[in-house]
Coordinates of C-alpha atoms in Angstrom, one line a residue:
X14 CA -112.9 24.4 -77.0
X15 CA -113.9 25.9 -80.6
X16 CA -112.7 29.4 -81.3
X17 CA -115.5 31.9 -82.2
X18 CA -115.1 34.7 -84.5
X19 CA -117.4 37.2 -85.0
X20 CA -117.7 40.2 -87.8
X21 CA -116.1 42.7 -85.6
X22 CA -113.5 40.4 -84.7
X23 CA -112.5 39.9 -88.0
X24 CA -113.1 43.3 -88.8
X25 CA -110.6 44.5 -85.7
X26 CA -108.0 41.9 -86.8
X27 CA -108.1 44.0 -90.2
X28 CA -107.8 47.0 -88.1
X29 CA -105.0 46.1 -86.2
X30 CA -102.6 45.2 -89.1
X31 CA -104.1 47.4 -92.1
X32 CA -105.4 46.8 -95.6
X33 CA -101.7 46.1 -97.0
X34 CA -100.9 43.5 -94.4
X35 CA -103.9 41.7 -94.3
X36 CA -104.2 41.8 -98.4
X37 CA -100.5 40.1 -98.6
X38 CA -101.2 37.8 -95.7
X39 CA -104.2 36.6 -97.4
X40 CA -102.2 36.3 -100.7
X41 CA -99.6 34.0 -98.9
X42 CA -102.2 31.7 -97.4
X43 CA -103.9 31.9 -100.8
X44 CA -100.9 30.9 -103.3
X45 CA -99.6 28.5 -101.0
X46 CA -103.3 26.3 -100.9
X47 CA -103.4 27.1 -105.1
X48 CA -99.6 25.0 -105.6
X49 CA -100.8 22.4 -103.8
X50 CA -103.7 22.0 -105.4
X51 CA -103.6 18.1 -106.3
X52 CA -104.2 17.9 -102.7
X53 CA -107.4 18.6 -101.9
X54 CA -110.5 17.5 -101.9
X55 CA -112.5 18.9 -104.5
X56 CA -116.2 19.1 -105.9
X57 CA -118.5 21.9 -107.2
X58 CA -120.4 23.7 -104.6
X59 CA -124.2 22.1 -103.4
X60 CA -126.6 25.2 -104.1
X61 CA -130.4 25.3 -103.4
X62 CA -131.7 28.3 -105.7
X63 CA -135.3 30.0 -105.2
X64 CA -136.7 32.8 -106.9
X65 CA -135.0 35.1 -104.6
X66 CA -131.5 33.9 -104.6
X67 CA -129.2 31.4 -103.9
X68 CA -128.1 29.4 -100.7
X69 CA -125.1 27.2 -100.9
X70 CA -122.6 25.0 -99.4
X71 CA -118.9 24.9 -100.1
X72 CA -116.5 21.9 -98.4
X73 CA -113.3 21.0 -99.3
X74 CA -110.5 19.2 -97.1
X75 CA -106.5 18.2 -97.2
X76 CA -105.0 15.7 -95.3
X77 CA -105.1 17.6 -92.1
X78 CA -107.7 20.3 -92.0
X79 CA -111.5 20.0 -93.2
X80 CA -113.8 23.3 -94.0
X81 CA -116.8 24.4 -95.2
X82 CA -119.0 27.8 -96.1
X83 CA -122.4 28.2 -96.0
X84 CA -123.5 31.3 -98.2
X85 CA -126.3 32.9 -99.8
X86 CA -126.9 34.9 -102.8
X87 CA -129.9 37.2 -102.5
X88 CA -129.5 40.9 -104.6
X89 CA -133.2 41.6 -103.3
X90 CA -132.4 41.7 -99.9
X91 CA -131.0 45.6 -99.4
X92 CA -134.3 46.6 -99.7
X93 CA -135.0 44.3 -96.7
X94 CA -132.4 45.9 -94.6
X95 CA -130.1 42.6 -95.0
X96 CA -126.9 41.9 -97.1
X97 CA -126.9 40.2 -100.8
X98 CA -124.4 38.0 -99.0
X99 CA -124.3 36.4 -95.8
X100 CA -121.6 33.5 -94.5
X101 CA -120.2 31.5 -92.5
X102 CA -118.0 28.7 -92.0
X103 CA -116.2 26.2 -90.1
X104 CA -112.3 24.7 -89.9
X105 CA -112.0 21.2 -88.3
X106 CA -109.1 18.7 -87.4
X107 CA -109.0 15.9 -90.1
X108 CA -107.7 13.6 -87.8
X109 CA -110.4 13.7 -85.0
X110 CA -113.3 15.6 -86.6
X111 CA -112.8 18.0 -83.7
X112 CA -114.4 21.8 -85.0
X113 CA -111.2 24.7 -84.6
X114 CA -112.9 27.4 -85.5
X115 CA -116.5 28.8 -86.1
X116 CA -116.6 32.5 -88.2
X117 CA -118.5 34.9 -89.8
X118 CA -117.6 34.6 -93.6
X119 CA -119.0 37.5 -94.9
X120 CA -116.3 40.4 -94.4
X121 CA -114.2 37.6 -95.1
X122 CA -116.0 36.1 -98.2
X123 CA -115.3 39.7 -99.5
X124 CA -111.5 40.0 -98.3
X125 CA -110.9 36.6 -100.0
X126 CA -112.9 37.5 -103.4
X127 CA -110.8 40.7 -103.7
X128 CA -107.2 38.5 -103.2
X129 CA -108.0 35.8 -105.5
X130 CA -109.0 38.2 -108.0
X131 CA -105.8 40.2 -107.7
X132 CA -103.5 36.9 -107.6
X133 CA -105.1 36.2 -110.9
X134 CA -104.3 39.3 -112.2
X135 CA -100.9 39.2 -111.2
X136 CA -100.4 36.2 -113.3
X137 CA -102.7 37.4 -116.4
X138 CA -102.7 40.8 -116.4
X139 CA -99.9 42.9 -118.4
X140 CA -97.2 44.0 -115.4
X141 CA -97.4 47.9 -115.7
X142 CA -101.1 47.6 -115.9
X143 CA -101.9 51.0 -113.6
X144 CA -105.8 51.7 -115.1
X145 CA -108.7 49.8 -113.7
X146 CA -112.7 50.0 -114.2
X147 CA -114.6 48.7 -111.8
X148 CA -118.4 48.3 -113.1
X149 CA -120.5 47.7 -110.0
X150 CA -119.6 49.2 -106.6
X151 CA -121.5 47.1 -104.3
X152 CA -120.7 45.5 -100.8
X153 CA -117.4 44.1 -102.5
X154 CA -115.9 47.0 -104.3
X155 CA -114.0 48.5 -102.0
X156 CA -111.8 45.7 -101.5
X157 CA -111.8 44.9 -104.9
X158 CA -110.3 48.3 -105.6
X159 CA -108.2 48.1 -102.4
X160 CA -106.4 44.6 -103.4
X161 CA -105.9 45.7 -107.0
X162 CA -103.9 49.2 -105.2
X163 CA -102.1 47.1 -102.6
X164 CA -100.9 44.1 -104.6
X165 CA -100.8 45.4 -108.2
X166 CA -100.2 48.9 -107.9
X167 CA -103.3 50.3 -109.5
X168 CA -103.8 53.5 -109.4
X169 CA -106.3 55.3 -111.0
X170 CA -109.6 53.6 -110.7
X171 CA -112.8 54.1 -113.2
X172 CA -116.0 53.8 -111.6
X173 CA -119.6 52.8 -112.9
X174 CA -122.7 51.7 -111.3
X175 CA -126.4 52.2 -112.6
X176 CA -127.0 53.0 -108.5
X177 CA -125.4 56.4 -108.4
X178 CA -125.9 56.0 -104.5
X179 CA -123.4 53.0 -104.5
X180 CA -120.7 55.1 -106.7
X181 CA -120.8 57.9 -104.0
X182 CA -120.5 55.3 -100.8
X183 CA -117.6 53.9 -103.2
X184 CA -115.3 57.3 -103.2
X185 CA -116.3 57.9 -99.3
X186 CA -115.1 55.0 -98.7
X187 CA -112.1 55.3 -100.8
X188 CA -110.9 59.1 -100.4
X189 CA -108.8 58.7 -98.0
X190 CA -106.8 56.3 -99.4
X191 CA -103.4 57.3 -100.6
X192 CA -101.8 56.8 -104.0
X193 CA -105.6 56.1 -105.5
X194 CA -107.2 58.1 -107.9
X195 CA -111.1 57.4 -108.5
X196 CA -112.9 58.6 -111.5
X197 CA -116.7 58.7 -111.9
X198 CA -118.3 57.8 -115.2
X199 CA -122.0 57.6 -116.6
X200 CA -121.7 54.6 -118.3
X201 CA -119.7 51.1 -118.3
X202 CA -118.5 51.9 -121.9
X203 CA -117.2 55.2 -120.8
X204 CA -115.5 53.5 -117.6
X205 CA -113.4 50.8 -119.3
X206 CA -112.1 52.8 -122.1
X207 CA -108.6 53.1 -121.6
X208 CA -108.4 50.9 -118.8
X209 CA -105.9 48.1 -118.4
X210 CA -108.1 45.7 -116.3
X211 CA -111.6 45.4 -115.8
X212 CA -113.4 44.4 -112.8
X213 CA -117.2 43.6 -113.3
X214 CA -118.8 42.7 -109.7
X215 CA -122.5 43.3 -110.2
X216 CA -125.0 41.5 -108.1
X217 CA -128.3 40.6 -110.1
X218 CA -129.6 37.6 -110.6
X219 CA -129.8 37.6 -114.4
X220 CA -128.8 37.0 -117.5
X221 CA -126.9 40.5 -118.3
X222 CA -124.3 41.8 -120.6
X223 CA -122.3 44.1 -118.5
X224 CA -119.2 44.0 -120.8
X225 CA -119.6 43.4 -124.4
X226 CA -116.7 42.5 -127.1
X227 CA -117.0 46.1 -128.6
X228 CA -115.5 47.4 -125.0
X229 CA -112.8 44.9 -125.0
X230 CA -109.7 46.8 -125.9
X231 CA -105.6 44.8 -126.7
X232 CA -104.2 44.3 -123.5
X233 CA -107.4 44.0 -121.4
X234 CA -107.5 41.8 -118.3
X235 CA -111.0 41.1 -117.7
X236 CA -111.6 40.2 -114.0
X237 CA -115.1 38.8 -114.4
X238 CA -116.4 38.4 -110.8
X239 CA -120.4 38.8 -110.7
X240 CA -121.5 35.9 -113.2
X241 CA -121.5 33.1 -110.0
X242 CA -124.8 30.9 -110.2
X243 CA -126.7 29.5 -112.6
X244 CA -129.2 32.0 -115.0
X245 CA -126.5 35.0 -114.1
X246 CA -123.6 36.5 -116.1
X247 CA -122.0 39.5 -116.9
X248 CA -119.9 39.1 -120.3
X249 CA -121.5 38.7 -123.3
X250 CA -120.5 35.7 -125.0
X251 CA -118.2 37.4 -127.2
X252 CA -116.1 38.4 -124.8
X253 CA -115.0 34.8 -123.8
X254 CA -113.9 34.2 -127.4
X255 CA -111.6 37.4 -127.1
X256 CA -109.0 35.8 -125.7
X257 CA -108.2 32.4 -123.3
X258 CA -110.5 31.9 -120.3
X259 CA -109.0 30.8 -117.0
X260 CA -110.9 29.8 -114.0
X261 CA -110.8 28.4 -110.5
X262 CA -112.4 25.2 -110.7
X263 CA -113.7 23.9 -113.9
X264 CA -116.6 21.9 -113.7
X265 CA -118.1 24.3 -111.1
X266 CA -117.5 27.4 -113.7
X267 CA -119.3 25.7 -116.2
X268 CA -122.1 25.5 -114.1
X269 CA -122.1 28.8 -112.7
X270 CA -119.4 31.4 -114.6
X271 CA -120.0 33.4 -117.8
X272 CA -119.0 29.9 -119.4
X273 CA -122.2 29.0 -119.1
X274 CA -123.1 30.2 -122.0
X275 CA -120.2 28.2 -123.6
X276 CA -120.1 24.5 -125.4
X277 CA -119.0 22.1 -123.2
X278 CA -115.6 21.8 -125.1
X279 CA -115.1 25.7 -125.1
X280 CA -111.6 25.3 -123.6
X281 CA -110.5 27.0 -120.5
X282 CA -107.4 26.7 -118.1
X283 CA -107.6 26.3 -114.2
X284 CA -105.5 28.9 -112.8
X285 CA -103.3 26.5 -110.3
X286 CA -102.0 25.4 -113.5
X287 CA -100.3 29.0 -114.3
X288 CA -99.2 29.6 -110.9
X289 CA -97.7 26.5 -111.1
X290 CA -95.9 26.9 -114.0
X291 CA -97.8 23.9 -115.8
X292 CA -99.3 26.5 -118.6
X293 CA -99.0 29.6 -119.7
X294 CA -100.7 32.8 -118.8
X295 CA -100.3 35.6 -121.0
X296 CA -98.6 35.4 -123.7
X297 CA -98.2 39.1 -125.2
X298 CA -99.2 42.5 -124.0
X299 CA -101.6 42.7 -127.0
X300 CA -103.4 39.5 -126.0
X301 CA -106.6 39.8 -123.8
X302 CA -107.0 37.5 -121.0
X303 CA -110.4 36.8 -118.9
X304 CA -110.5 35.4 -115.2
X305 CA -114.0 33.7 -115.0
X306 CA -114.2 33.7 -111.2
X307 CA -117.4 32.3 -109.3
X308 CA -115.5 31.5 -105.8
X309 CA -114.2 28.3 -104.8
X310 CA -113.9 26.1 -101.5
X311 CA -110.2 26.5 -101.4
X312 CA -110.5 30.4 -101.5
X313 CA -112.3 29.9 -97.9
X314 CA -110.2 26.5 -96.8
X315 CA -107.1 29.2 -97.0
X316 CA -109.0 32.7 -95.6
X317 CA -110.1 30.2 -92.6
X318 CA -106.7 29.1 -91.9
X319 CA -105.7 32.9 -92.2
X320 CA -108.0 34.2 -89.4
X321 CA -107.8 31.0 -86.9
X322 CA -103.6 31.9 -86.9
X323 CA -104.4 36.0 -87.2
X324 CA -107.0 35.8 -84.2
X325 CA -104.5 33.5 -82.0
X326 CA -101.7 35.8 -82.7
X327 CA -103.7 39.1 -81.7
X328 CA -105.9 37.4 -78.9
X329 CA -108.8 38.4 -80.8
X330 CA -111.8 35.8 -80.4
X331 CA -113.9 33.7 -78.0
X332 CA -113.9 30.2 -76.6
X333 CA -117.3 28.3 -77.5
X334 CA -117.7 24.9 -76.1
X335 CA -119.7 23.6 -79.4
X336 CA -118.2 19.6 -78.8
X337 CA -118.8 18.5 -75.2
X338 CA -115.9 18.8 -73.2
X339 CA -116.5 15.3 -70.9
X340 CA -114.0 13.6 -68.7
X341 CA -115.7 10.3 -70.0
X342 CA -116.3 10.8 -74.0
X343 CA -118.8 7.6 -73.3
X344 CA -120.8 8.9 -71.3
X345 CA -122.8 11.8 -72.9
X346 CA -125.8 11.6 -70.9
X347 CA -123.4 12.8 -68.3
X348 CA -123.7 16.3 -69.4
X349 CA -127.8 15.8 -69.3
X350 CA -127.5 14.9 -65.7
X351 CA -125.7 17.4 -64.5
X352 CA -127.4 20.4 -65.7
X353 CA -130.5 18.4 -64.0
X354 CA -128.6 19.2 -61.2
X355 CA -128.3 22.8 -61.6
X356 CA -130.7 25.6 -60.1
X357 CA -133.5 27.4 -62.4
X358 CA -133.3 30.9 -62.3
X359 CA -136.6 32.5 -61.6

């Protein structure tokens, strides 16, 4: 039998061990997949764009688990009622192609965005950094903002969107939370001055320049987490010459980061290489770093194999019979036959 997850299982697995537990979990599962990253099965995601947005498929696979995520990219669709992102994805036995685990990916998609960004940080970003803006609070900013407090210690965060309805959802949301400061500002200029990381995670479908090189200050992490299709960005060009670029998967970012705008030999360094050891990160607290991040497969290989082992250890979850379950697996037509057999309801 497959395991099912829903959105409120996954959202009652976060409830029942907290936004700090489930942030460092995450970040385990997370750096384990990026050291080992020779191992996998790689290639940049299959996307079918329309004028409206984005739908795309992401696999990947080691040597014993296969996965995938199916997820859209639509910014138009609040004003339908529905969410700019909506996921889902699957975990399967290498070995027998037999599916572990069916879930919703879009809490999830969010959960995992917010850890990778912060395990970037952590290797890029200066160590005491305590100031962040965050320029776009949307579906994802609150566990942007939440990550960035749990697993870097931020504490004061600056706040900008041009939807003054999403800032005010943004400090609900985040009142309560201890040890966080949030500061409203008018502009994005305004919001990153004095900052010592900045977060851009706007949602548009366009070519924009949320942070240009004039706002980029010594010291700066830039976490640049919006510009992830084709024909959308958020950094002007400039920006990227500021100081080295790392990213998740490189011939994917091209494609679909703020490198787009780049030359195809506008060097950049995949990030398993720094956690690894095999190149540098930083390499003075003067020196401005950028983390081009557009998601990758590997992100959702690793949040997958976080909920199927969170869900079995809390009982969270339902049992889905989505292979047959057949006491001859050559005979199919078995299963035809004997619902033949069973009474219509009227």
């Amino acid at each position: 039998m497959t395991m099912l997850l829903s959105t409120s299982d996954v959202a009652h697995i976060v409830a029942l061990q907290g936004p700090q537990q489930v942030f460092s979990g995450l970040l385990d599962y997370l750096l384990s997949d990026f050291l080992r990253w020779q191992e996998f099965d790689k290639s940049a995601r299959v996307a079918s764009h329309s004028a409206t947005g984005v739908i795309e498929l992401m696999p990947t696979a080691d040597s014993e688990y296969y996965s995938f995520k199916y997820v859209n990219g639509h910014p138009g669709n609040p004003q339908a009622g529905l969410s700019t992102v909506m996921a889902f994805g699957a975990l399967a036995q290498v070995d027998t192609g037999e599916p572990l685990l069916i879930s919703e990916l879009t809490l999830t998609t969010a959960l995992r965005t917010a850890v990778t960004s912060a395990l970037a940080a952590r290797a890029l970003a200066r160590p005491d950094s305590r100031k962040m803006a965050l320029i776009g609070n949307g579906a994802q900013s609150e566990f942007q903002a939440l990550a960035f407090h749990h697993i870097l210690g931020i504490d004061t965060l600056h706040v900008y969107d041009v939807d003054a309805g999403a800032t005010r959802k943004l400090e609900s949301n985040l009142a309560s939370v201890p040890g966080l400061r949030v500061v409203r500002f008018d502009s994005a200029a305004d919001a990153v001055k004095g900052t010592d990381i900045v977060t851009t995670v706007t949602a548009d479908k366009a070519y924009a320049t949320i942070l240009t090189a004039d706002m980029v200050e010594p010291g700066m992490h830039i976490n640049g987490v919006g510009g992830d299709c084709p024909g959308k960005t958020e950094l002007h060009a400039d920006v990227l010459r500021a100081g080295p670029v790392f990213v998740e998967y490189e011939p994917q970012t091209r494609i679909e980061g703020d490198l787009q705008q780049m030359p195809a030999d506008f060097a950049v360094t995949e990030l398993w290489r720094v956690l690894t050891g095999q190149s540098a990160g930083r390499k003075s607290a003067a020196e401005v770093t950028i983390f081009d991040s557009v998601g990758f497969a590997l992100e959702d290989f690793s949040a997958l194999r976080w909920l199927r082992d969170a869900a079995i250890r809390h009982g969270v979850g339902a049992r889905i019979e989505v292979a047959p379950q057949l006491p001859d697996p050559k005979n199919l037509f078995e299963v035809v036959r004997a619902a033949a057999l069973v009474p219509v309801r009227a």
